[in-house]
mmCIF file of N, CA and C in Angstrom:
data_model
loop_
_atom_site.group_PDB
_atom_site.id
_atom_site.type_symbol
_atom_site.label_atom_id
_atom_site.label_comp_id
_atom_site.label_asym_id
_atom_site.label_seq_id
_atom_site.Cartn_x
_atom_site.Cartn_y
_atom_site.Cartn_z
ATOM 1 N N MET A 1 0.827 -1.179 0.000
ATOM 2 C CA MET A 1 0.000 0.000 0.000
ATOM 3 C C MET A 1 0.875 1.247 0.000
ATOM 4 N N GLU A 2 0.351 2.263 -0.634
ATOM 5 C CA GLU A 2 1.068 3.528 -0.678
ATOM 6 C C GLU A 2 0.707 4.371 0.540
ATOM 7 N N GLU A 3 1.721 5.011 1.076
ATOM 8 C CA GLU A 3 1.461 5.920 2.178
ATOM 9 C C GLU A 3 1.192 7.300 1.617
ATOM 10 N N LYS A 4 0.170 7.930 2.119
ATOM 11 C CA LYS A 4 -0.150 9.276 1.664
ATOM 12 C C LYS A 4 0.751 10.269 2.383
ATOM 13 N N GLU A 5 1.316 11.152 1.587
ATOM 14 C CA GLU A 5 2.175 12.180 2.160
ATOM 15 C C GLU A 5 1.306 13.257 2.793
ATOM 16 N N GLN A 6 1.602 13.579 4.015
ATOM 17 C CA GLN A 6 0.836 14.611 4.695
ATOM 18 C C GLN A 6 1.618 15.909 4.659
ATOM 19 N N LEU A 7 0.951 16.927 4.197
ATOM 20 C CA LEU A 7 1.571 18.234 4.152
ATOM 21 C C LEU A 7 1.262 18.976 5.435
ATOM 22 N N GLU A 8 2.288 19.507 6.025
ATOM 23 C CA GLU A 8 2.092 20.278 7.245
ATOM 24 C C GLU A 8 2.723 21.641 7.071
ATOM 25 N N VAL A 9 2.095 22.609 7.646
ATOM 26 C CA VAL A 9 2.623 23.957 7.587
ATOM 27 C C VAL A 9 3.076 24.369 8.982
ATOM 28 N N SER A 10 3.944 25.350 9.005
ATOM 29 C CA SER A 10 4.489 25.773 10.290
ATOM 30 C C SER A 10 3.447 26.524 11.114
ATOM 31 N N LYS A 11 3.745 26.654 12.380
ATOM 32 C CA LYS A 11 2.868 27.381 13.298
ATOM 33 C C LYS A 11 2.755 28.842 12.859
ATOM 34 N N GLU A 12 3.869 29.393 12.395
ATOM 35 C CA GLU A 12 3.895 30.787 11.948
ATOM 36 C C GLU A 12 2.993 30.985 10.721
ATOM 37 N N TYR A 13 3.017 30.022 9.801
ATOM 38 C CA TYR A 13 2.180 30.068 8.595
ATOM 39 C C TYR A 13 0.704 30.044 8.984
ATOM 40 N N LYS A 14 0.336 29.131 9.886
ATOM 41 C CA LYS A 14 -1.060 29.020 10.337
ATOM 42 C C LYS A 14 -1.529 30.301 11.008
ATOM 43 N N GLU A 15 -0.656 30.864 11.839
ATOM 44 C CA GLU A 15 -1.003 32.087 12.545
ATOM 45 C C GLU A 15 -1.265 33.224 11.550
ATOM 46 N N ALA A 16 -0.402 33.360 10.569
ATOM 47 C CA ALA A 16 -0.563 34.413 9.561
ATOM 48 C C ALA A 16 -1.818 34.192 8.731
ATOM 49 N N TYR A 17 -2.069 32.943 8.363
ATOM 50 C CA TYR A 17 -3.251 32.606 7.569
ATOM 51 C C TYR A 17 -4.517 32.975 8.340
ATOM 52 N N ASN A 18 -4.553 32.647 9.620
ATOM 53 C CA ASN A 18 -5.726 32.945 10.447
ATOM 54 C C ASN A 18 -5.916 34.445 10.653
ATOM 55 N N LYS A 19 -4.820 35.177 10.804
ATOM 56 C CA LYS A 19 -4.926 36.628 10.944
ATOM 57 C C LYS A 19 -5.456 37.251 9.652
ATOM 58 N N ALA A 20 -4.960 36.778 8.528
ATOM 59 C CA ALA A 20 -5.440 37.284 7.242
ATOM 60 C C ALA A 20 -6.912 36.932 7.054
ATOM 61 N N ASP A 21 -7.307 35.754 7.508
ATOM 62 C CA ASP A 21 -8.705 35.342 7.405
ATOM 63 C C ASP A 21 -9.595 36.277 8.210
ATOM 64 N N MET A 22 -9.146 36.653 9.393
ATOM 65 C CA MET A 22 -9.917 37.584 10.215
ATOM 66 C C MET A 22 -10.053 38.936 9.495
ATOM 67 N N ILE A 23 -8.982 39.381 8.866
ATOM 68 C CA ILE A 23 -9.016 40.662 8.171
ATOM 69 C C ILE A 23 -9.971 40.614 6.983
ATOM 70 N N VAL A 24 -9.894 39.567 6.160
ATOM 71 C CA VAL A 24 -10.776 39.514 4.989
ATOM 72 C C VAL A 24 -12.232 39.315 5.390
ATOM 73 N N THR A 25 -12.465 38.715 6.541
ATOM 74 C CA THR A 25 -13.833 38.496 6.999
ATOM 75 C C THR A 25 -14.445 39.749 7.610
ATOM 76 N N TYR A 26 -13.689 40.434 8.453
ATOM 77 C CA TYR A 26 -14.257 41.543 9.210
ATOM 78 C C TYR A 26 -13.803 42.932 8.766
ATOM 79 N N MET A 27 -12.657 43.018 8.085
ATOM 80 C CA MET A 27 -12.135 44.338 7.700
ATOM 81 C C MET A 27 -11.555 44.332 6.284
ATOM 82 N N PRO A 28 -12.293 43.891 5.286
ATOM 83 C CA PRO A 28 -11.707 43.794 3.941
ATOM 84 C C PRO A 28 -11.318 45.153 3.354
ATOM 85 N N HIS A 29 -11.864 46.224 3.885
ATOM 86 C CA HIS A 29 -11.558 47.555 3.365
ATOM 87 C C HIS A 29 -10.094 47.941 3.576
ATOM 88 N N ILE A 30 -9.419 47.349 4.560
ATOM 89 C CA ILE A 30 -8.026 47.728 4.779
ATOM 90 C C ILE A 30 -7.055 46.990 3.856
ATOM 91 N N LEU A 31 -7.559 46.054 3.075
ATOM 92 C CA LEU A 31 -6.681 45.300 2.177
ATOM 93 C C LEU A 31 -6.142 46.153 1.035
ATOM 94 N N LYS A 32 -6.790 47.257 0.746
ATOM 95 C CA LYS A 32 -6.329 48.113 -0.343
ATOM 96 C C LYS A 32 -4.930 48.660 -0.084
ATOM 97 N N GLY A 33 -4.574 48.848 1.171
ATOM 98 C CA GLY A 33 -3.281 49.405 1.508
ATOM 99 C C GLY A 33 -2.212 48.373 1.847
ATOM 100 N N VAL A 34 -2.532 47.092 1.775
ATOM 101 C CA VAL A 34 -1.588 46.049 2.159
ATOM 102 C C VAL A 34 -0.661 45.729 1.003
ATOM 103 N N LYS A 35 0.636 45.751 1.278
ATOM 104 C CA LYS A 35 1.635 45.362 0.281
ATOM 105 C C LYS A 35 2.532 44.311 0.906
ATOM 106 N N MET A 36 2.715 43.226 0.182
ATOM 107 C CA MET A 36 3.529 42.126 0.683
ATOM 108 C C MET A 36 4.926 42.205 0.060
ATOM 109 N N PRO A 37 5.951 41.736 0.769
ATOM 110 C CA PRO A 37 7.304 41.745 0.217
ATOM 111 C C PRO A 37 7.404 40.822 -0.996
ATOM 112 N N GLU A 38 8.210 41.209 -1.957
ATOM 113 C CA GLU A 38 8.348 40.440 -3.195
ATOM 114 C C GLU A 38 9.316 39.265 -3.045
ATOM 115 N N LYS A 39 10.415 39.467 -2.319
ATOM 116 C CA LYS A 39 11.391 38.379 -2.195
ATOM 117 C C LYS A 39 11.730 38.133 -0.730
ATOM 118 N N ASP A 40 12.379 37.022 -0.491
ATOM 119 C CA ASP A 40 12.755 36.612 0.864
ATOM 120 C C ASP A 40 11.542 36.582 1.793
ATOM 121 N N LYS A 41 10.514 35.881 1.375
ATOM 122 C CA LYS A 41 9.300 35.794 2.178
ATOM 123 C C LYS A 41 9.486 34.819 3.334
ATOM 124 N N SER A 42 9.030 35.227 4.492
ATOM 125 C CA SER A 42 9.050 34.351 5.664
ATOM 126 C C SER A 42 7.814 33.460 5.619
ATOM 127 N N GLU A 43 7.744 32.531 6.543
ATOM 128 C CA GLU A 43 6.561 31.666 6.629
ATOM 129 C C GLU A 43 5.316 32.493 6.926
ATOM 130 N N PHE A 44 5.457 33.529 7.726
ATOM 131 C CA PHE A 44 4.336 34.405 8.040
ATOM 132 C C PHE A 44 3.827 35.071 6.766
ATOM 133 N N ASP A 45 4.748 35.603 5.961
ATOM 134 C CA ASP A 45 4.369 36.265 4.710
ATOM 135 C C ASP A 45 3.671 35.297 3.755
ATOM 136 N N LYS A 46 4.174 34.075 3.697
ATOM 137 C CA LYS A 46 3.586 33.068 2.805
ATOM 138 C C LYS A 46 2.153 32.723 3.233
ATOM 139 N N GLY A 47 1.937 32.566 4.529
ATOM 140 C CA GLY A 47 0.597 32.247 5.029
ATOM 141 C C GLY A 47 -0.371 33.383 4.799
ATOM 142 N N PHE A 48 0.079 34.594 5.051
ATOM 143 C CA PHE A 48 -0.758 35.770 4.857
ATOM 144 C C PHE A 48 -1.111 35.928 3.381
ATOM 145 N N SER A 49 -0.112 35.771 2.521
ATOM 146 C CA SER A 49 -0.331 35.893 1.071
ATOM 147 C C SER A 49 -1.270 34.815 0.550
ATOM 148 N N ALA A 50 -1.152 33.612 1.085
ATOM 149 C CA ALA A 50 -2.009 32.511 0.637
ATOM 150 C C ALA A 50 -3.474 32.830 0.891
ATOM 151 N N ARG A 51 -3.779 33.370 2.058
ATOM 152 C CA ARG A 51 -5.178 33.697 2.371
ATOM 153 C C ARG A 51 -5.666 34.869 1.536
ATOM 154 N N LEU A 52 -4.801 35.845 1.277
ATOM 155 C CA LEU A 52 -5.206 36.974 0.439
ATOM 156 C C LEU A 52 -5.502 36.522 -0.989
ATOM 157 N N LYS A 53 -4.725 35.585 -1.504
ATOM 158 C CA LYS A 53 -4.971 35.060 -2.849
ATOM 159 C C LYS A 53 -6.309 34.324 -2.905
ATOM 160 N N GLU A 54 -6.595 33.543 -1.873
ATOM 161 C CA GLU A 54 -7.885 32.854 -1.812
ATOM 162 C C GLU A 54 -9.032 33.859 -1.776
ATOM 163 N N TYR A 55 -8.867 34.907 -1.008
ATOM 164 C CA TYR A 55 -9.898 35.943 -0.910
ATOM 165 C C TYR A 55 -10.149 36.581 -2.273
ATOM 166 N N GLU A 56 -9.079 36.881 -3.002
ATOM 167 C CA GLU A 56 -9.235 37.478 -4.336
ATOM 168 C C GLU A 56 -9.989 36.538 -5.274
ATOM 169 N N LYS A 57 -9.699 35.252 -5.204
ATOM 170 C CA LYS A 57 -10.403 34.271 -6.030
ATOM 171 C C LYS A 57 -11.882 34.205 -5.646
ATOM 172 N N GLU A 58 -12.160 34.226 -4.335
ATOM 173 C CA GLU A 58 -13.546 34.197 -3.860
ATOM 174 C C GLU A 58 -14.315 35.403 -4.384
ATOM 175 N N GLN A 59 -13.696 36.577 -4.306
ATOM 176 C CA GLN A 59 -14.359 37.802 -4.759
ATOM 177 C C GLN A 59 -14.612 37.762 -6.263
ATOM 178 N N GLU A 60 -13.673 37.230 -7.010
ATOM 179 C CA GLU A 60 -13.847 37.119 -8.460
ATOM 180 C C GLU A 60 -15.013 36.196 -8.803
ATOM 181 N N LEU A 61 -15.101 35.081 -8.099
ATOM 182 C CA LEU A 61 -16.212 34.155 -8.322
ATOM 183 C C LEU A 61 -17.547 34.779 -7.949
ATOM 184 N N LEU A 62 -17.566 35.510 -6.837
ATOM 185 C CA LEU A 62 -18.804 36.164 -6.420
ATOM 186 C C LEU A 62 -19.257 37.206 -7.427
ATOM 187 N N ARG A 63 -18.312 37.981 -7.957
ATOM 188 C CA ARG A 63 -18.683 38.993 -8.956
ATOM 189 C C ARG A 63 -19.286 38.332 -10.178
ATOM 190 N N GLY A 64 -18.673 37.247 -10.640
ATOM 191 C CA GLY A 64 -19.207 36.527 -11.799
ATOM 192 C C GLY A 64 -20.579 35.953 -11.519
ATOM 193 N N TYR A 65 -20.762 35.409 -10.321
ATOM 194 C CA TYR A 65 -22.050 34.837 -9.945
ATOM 195 C C TYR A 65 -23.117 35.913 -9.865
ATOM 196 N N GLN A 66 -22.772 37.048 -9.288
ATOM 197 C CA GLN A 66 -23.742 38.120 -9.134
ATOM 198 C C GLN A 66 -24.189 38.652 -10.489
ATOM 199 N N VAL A 67 -23.276 38.779 -11.433
ATOM 200 C CA VAL A 67 -23.638 39.263 -12.764
ATOM 201 C C VAL A 67 -24.568 38.268 -13.445
ATOM 202 N N GLU A 68 -24.234 36.989 -13.368
ATOM 203 C CA GLU A 68 -25.086 35.974 -13.991
ATOM 204 C C GLU A 68 -26.462 35.932 -13.320
ATOM 205 N N ARG A 69 -26.499 36.077 -12.012
ATOM 206 C CA ARG A 69 -27.771 36.049 -11.290
ATOM 207 C C ARG A 69 -28.639 37.236 -11.691
ATOM 208 N N MET A 70 -28.010 38.410 -11.819
ATOM 209 C CA MET A 70 -28.765 39.595 -12.223
ATOM 210 C C MET A 70 -29.305 39.432 -13.638
ATOM 211 N N LYS A 71 -28.504 38.851 -14.509
ATOM 212 C CA LYS A 71 -28.973 38.628 -15.885
ATOM 213 C C LYS A 71 -30.192 37.716 -15.887
ATOM 214 N N GLN A 72 -30.156 36.670 -15.062
ATOM 215 C CA GLN A 72 -31.288 35.751 -14.995
ATOM 216 C C GLN A 72 -32.517 36.437 -14.406
ATOM 217 N N ASP A 73 -32.302 37.210 -13.331
ATOM 218 C CA ASP A 73 -33.425 37.849 -12.655
ATOM 219 C C ASP A 73 -34.084 38.930 -13.497
ATOM 220 N N TYR A 74 -33.289 39.671 -14.250
ATOM 221 C CA TYR A 74 -33.826 40.823 -14.951
ATOM 222 C C TYR A 74 -33.980 40.616 -16.451
ATOM 223 N N LYS A 75 -33.649 39.440 -16.934
ATOM 224 C CA LYS A 75 -33.759 39.186 -18.362
ATOM 225 C C LYS A 75 -35.191 39.349 -18.840
ATOM 226 N N LYS A 76 -36.128 38.851 -18.076
ATOM 227 C CA LYS A 76 -37.524 38.968 -18.485
ATOM 228 C C LYS A 76 -37.944 40.436 -18.552
ATOM 229 N N ASP A 77 -37.401 41.270 -17.663
ATOM 230 C CA ASP A 77 -37.722 42.697 -17.695
ATOM 231 C C ASP A 77 -37.103 43.383 -18.904
ATOM 232 N N MET A 78 -35.933 42.937 -19.317
ATOM 233 C CA MET A 78 -35.283 43.541 -20.479
ATOM 234 C C MET A 78 -36.016 43.159 -21.765
ATOM 235 N N ASP A 79 -36.557 41.965 -21.786
ATOM 236 C CA ASP A 79 -37.274 41.513 -22.975
ATOM 237 C C ASP A 79 -38.639 42.192 -23.116
ATOM 238 N N ASN A 80 -39.270 42.551 -22.001
ATOM 239 C CA ASN A 80 -40.585 43.180 -22.017
ATOM 240 C C ASN A 80 -40.480 44.595 -21.461
ATOM 241 N N PRO A 81 -40.605 45.602 -22.302
ATOM 242 C CA PRO A 81 -40.513 46.969 -21.785
ATOM 243 C C PRO A 81 -41.659 47.261 -20.817
ATOM 244 N N SER A 82 -41.389 48.162 -19.889
ATOM 245 C CA SER A 82 -42.405 48.480 -18.890
ATOM 246 C C SER A 82 -43.536 49.294 -19.517
ATOM 247 N N LYS A 83 -44.622 49.403 -18.790
ATOM 248 C CA LYS A 83 -45.776 50.157 -19.285
ATOM 249 C C LYS A 83 -45.423 51.621 -19.471
ATOM 250 N N ASP A 84 -44.597 52.170 -18.569
ATOM 251 C CA ASP A 84 -44.207 53.570 -18.707
ATOM 252 C C ASP A 84 -43.436 53.805 -19.994
ATOM 253 N N GLN A 85 -42.607 52.873 -20.363
ATOM 254 C CA GLN A 85 -41.847 53.021 -21.604
ATOM 255 C C GLN A 85 -42.796 52.979 -22.805
ATOM 256 N N ASP A 86 -43.828 52.140 -22.724
ATOM 257 C CA ASP A 86 -44.780 52.060 -23.818
ATOM 258 C C ASP A 86 -45.574 53.340 -23.972
ATOM 259 N N ARG A 87 -45.819 54.044 -22.889
ATOM 260 C CA ARG A 87 -46.609 55.281 -22.937
ATOM 261 C C ARG A 87 -45.786 56.480 -23.370
ATOM 262 N N GLY A 88 -44.475 56.321 -23.427
ATOM 263 C CA GLY A 88 -43.641 57.433 -23.834
ATOM 264 C C GLY A 88 -43.374 58.431 -22.740
ATOM 265 N N ILE A 89 -43.495 58.016 -21.493
ATOM 266 C CA ILE A 89 -43.239 58.905 -20.372
ATOM 267 C C ILE A 89 -41.736 59.018 -20.196
ATOM 268 N N ASP A 90 -41.246 60.255 -20.166
ATOM 269 C CA ASP A 90 -39.814 60.477 -19.950
ATOM 270 C C ASP A 90 -39.538 60.581 -18.465
ATOM 271 N N ILE A 91 -38.531 59.879 -18.033
ATOM 272 C CA ILE A 91 -38.125 59.922 -16.641
ATOM 273 C C ILE A 91 -36.922 60.848 -16.570
ATOM 274 N N PRO A 92 -37.024 61.970 -15.826
ATOM 275 C CA PRO A 92 -35.896 62.902 -15.765
ATOM 276 C C PRO A 92 -34.692 62.243 -15.087
ATOM 277 N N SER A 93 -33.507 62.598 -15.571
ATOM 278 C CA SER A 93 -32.304 62.012 -14.977
ATOM 279 C C SER A 93 -31.534 63.024 -14.184
#
């Protein structure tokens, strides 16, 4: 039988990942100012970066889902103009 290799991460990596998770969950607005080092990354930097990358992927998926959901919800409205549009009523902008 083959033994499955277990991947383990350091305590520092886990700590950074969990801190980043707290930030993306409760304070995502502060991520705009976060800059990570490009080279010589520590385990802390790697864990923090890993969670930020996951967050970016989650947000991208949510944006795509929301657009598709809106298209489904409002498609029938786009196909059938409203009664006001049929009457020629101008809505001031």
